[in-house]
PDB file of C-alpha atoms in Angstrom:
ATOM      1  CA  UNK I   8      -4.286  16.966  48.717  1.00  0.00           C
ATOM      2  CA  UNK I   9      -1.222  18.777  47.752  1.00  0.00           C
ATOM      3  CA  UNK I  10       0.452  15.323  46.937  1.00  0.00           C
ATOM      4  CA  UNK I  11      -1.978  14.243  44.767  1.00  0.00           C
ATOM      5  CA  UNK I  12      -2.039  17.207  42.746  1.00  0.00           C
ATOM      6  CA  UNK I  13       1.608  16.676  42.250  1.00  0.00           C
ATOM      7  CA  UNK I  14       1.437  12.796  41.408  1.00  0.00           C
ATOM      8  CA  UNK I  15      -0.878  13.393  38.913  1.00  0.00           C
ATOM      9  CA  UNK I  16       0.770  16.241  37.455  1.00  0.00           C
ATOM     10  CA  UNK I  17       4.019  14.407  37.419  1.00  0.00           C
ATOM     11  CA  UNK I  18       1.865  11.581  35.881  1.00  0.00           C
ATOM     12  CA  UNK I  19       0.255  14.454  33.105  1.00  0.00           C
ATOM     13  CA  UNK I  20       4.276  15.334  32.207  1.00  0.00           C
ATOM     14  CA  UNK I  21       5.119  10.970  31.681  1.00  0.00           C
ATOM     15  CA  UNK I  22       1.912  10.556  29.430  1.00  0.00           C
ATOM     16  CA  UNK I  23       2.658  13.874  27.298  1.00  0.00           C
ATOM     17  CA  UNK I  24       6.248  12.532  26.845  1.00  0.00           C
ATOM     18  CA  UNK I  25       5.166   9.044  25.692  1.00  0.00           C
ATOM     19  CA  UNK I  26       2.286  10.464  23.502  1.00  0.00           C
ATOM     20  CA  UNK I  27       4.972  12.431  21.445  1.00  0.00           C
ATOM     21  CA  UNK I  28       7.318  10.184  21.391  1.00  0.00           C
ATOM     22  CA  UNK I  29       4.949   8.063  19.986  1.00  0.00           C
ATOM     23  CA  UNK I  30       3.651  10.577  17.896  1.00  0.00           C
ATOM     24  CA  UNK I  31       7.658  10.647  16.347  1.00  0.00           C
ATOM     25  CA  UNK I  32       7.819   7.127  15.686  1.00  0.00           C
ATOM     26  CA  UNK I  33       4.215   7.103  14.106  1.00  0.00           C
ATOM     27  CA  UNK I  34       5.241   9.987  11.344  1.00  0.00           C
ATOM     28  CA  UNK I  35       8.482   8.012  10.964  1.00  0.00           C
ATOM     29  CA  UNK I  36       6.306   4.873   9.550  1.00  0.00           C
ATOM     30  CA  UNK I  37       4.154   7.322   8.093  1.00  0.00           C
ATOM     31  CA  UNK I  38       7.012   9.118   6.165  1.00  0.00           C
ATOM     32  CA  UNK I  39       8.493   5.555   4.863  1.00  0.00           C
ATOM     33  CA  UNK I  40       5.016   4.047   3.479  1.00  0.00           C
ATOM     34  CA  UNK I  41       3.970   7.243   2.151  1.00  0.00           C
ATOM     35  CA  UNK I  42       6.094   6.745  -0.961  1.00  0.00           C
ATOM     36  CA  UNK I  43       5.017   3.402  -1.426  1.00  0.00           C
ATOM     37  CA  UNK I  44       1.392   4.462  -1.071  1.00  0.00           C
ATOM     38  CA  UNK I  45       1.801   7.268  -3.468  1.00  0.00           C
ATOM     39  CA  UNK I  46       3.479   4.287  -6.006  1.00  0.00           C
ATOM     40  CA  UNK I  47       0.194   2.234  -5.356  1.00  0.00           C
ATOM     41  CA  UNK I  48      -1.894   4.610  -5.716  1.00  0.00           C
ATOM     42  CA  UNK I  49      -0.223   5.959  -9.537  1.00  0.00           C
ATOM     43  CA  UNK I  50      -0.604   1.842 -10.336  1.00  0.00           C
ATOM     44  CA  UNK I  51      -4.556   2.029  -9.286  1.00  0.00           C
ATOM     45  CA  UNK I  52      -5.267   5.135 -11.436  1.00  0.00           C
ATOM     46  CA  UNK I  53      -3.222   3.255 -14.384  1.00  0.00           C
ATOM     47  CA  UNK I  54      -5.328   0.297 -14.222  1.00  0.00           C
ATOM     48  CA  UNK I  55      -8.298   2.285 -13.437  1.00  0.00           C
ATOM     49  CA  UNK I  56      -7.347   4.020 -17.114  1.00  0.00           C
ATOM     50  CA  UNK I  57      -6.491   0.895 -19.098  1.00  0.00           C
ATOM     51  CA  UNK I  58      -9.872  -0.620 -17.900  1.00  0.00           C
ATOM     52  CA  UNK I  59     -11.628   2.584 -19.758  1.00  0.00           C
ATOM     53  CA  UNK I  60      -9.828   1.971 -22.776  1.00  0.00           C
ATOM     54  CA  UNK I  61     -10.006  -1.831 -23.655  1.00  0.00           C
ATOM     55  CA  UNK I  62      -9.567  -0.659 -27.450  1.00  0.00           C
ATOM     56  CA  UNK I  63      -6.155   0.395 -26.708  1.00  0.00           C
ATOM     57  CA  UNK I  64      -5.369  -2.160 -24.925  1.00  0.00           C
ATOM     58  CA  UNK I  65      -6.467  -5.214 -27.717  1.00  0.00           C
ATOM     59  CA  UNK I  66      -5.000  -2.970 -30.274  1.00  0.00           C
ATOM     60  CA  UNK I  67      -1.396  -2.945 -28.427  1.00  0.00           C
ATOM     61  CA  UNK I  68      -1.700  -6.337 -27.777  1.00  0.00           C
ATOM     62  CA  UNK I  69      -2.537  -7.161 -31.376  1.00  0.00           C
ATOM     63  CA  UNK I  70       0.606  -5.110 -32.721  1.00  0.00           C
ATOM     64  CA  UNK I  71       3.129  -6.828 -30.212  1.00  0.00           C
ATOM     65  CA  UNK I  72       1.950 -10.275 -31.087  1.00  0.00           C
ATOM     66  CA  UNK I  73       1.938  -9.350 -34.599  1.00  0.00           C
ATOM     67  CA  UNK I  74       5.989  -8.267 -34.003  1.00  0.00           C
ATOM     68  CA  UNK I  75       7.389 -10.680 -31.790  1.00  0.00           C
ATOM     69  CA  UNK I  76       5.297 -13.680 -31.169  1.00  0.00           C
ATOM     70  CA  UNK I  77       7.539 -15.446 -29.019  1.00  0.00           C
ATOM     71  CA  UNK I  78       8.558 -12.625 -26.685  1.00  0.00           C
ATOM     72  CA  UNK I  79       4.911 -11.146 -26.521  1.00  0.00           C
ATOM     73  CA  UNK I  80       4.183 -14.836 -25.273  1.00  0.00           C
ATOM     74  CA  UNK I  81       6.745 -14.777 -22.539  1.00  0.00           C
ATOM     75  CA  UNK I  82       5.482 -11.415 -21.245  1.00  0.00           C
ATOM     76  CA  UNK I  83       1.894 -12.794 -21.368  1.00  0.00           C
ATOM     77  CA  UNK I  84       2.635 -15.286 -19.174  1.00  0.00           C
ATOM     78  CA  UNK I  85       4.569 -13.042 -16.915  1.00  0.00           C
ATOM     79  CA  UNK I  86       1.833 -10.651 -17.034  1.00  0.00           C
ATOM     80  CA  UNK I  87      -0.248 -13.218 -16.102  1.00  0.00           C
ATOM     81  CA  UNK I  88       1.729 -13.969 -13.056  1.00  0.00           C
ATOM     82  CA  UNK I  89       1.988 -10.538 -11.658  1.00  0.00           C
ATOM     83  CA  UNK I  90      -2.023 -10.819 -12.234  1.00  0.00           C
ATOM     84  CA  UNK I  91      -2.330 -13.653 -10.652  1.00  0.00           C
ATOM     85  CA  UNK I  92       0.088 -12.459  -7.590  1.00  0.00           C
ATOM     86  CA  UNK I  93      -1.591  -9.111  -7.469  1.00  0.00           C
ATOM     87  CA  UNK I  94      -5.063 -10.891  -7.131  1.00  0.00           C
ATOM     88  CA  UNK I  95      -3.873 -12.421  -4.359  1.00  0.00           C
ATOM     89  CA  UNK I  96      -1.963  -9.750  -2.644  1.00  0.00           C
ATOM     90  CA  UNK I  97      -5.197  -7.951  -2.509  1.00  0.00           C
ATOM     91  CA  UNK I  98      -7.270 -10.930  -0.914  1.00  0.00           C
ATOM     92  CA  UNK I  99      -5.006 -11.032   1.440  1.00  0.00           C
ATOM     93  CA  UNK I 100      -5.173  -7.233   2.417  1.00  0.00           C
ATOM     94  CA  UNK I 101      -8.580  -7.148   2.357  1.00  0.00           C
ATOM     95  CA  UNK I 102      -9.198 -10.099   5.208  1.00  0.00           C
ATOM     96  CA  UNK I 103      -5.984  -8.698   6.888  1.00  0.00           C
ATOM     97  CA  UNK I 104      -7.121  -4.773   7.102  1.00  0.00           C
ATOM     98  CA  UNK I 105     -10.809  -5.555   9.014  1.00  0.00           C
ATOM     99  CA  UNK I 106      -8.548  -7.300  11.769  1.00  0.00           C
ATOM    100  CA  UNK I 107      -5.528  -4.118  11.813  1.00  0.00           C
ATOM    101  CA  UNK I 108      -8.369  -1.868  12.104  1.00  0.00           C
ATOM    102  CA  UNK I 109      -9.997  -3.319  15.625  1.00  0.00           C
ATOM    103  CA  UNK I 110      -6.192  -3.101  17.084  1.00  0.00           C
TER     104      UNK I 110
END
């Protein structure tokens, strides 16, 4: 009996160590992509905010093409890009998160 209790406190001390030292290389992730999340999140809120205003949005459109046709062209079409990108960045998060989750 005495053994046992020894084995599995032996065992107790080699799953506490692992759990923390999982636990360290968890908040290590965690400290990298929190920056990055904080950076996604300020570009949700700005869309979010531009999507209340569409006023200020046609009317800044309206001025730039009324200065510079040919460069508010170019960044159309790279705006359009970064939409079209962005669009499918988030497709592909949202069928990739349901299958991280069940892990």
């Amino acid at each position: 009996m005495r053994e046992r209790l020894i084995a599995l406190r032996v065992r107790r001390a080699s799953l506490v160590a692992r759990a923390e030292a999982e636990r360290s290389v968890l908040e290590g992730w965690l400290v990298r992509t929190d920056r990055w999340s904080r950076w996604a999140g300020a570009g949700v809120s700005l869309l979010g905010e531009l999507r209340r205003r569409p006023l200020l949005i046609a009317g800044a459109a309206a001025l730039l093409f009324a200065l510079r046709p040919k460069r508010v062209l170019r960044w159309a079409v790279r705006g359009w890009s970064l939409w079209q990108l962005a669009r499918r960045v988030r497709a592909s998060w949202r069928r990739l998160a349901p299958a991280a989750s069940t892990r």
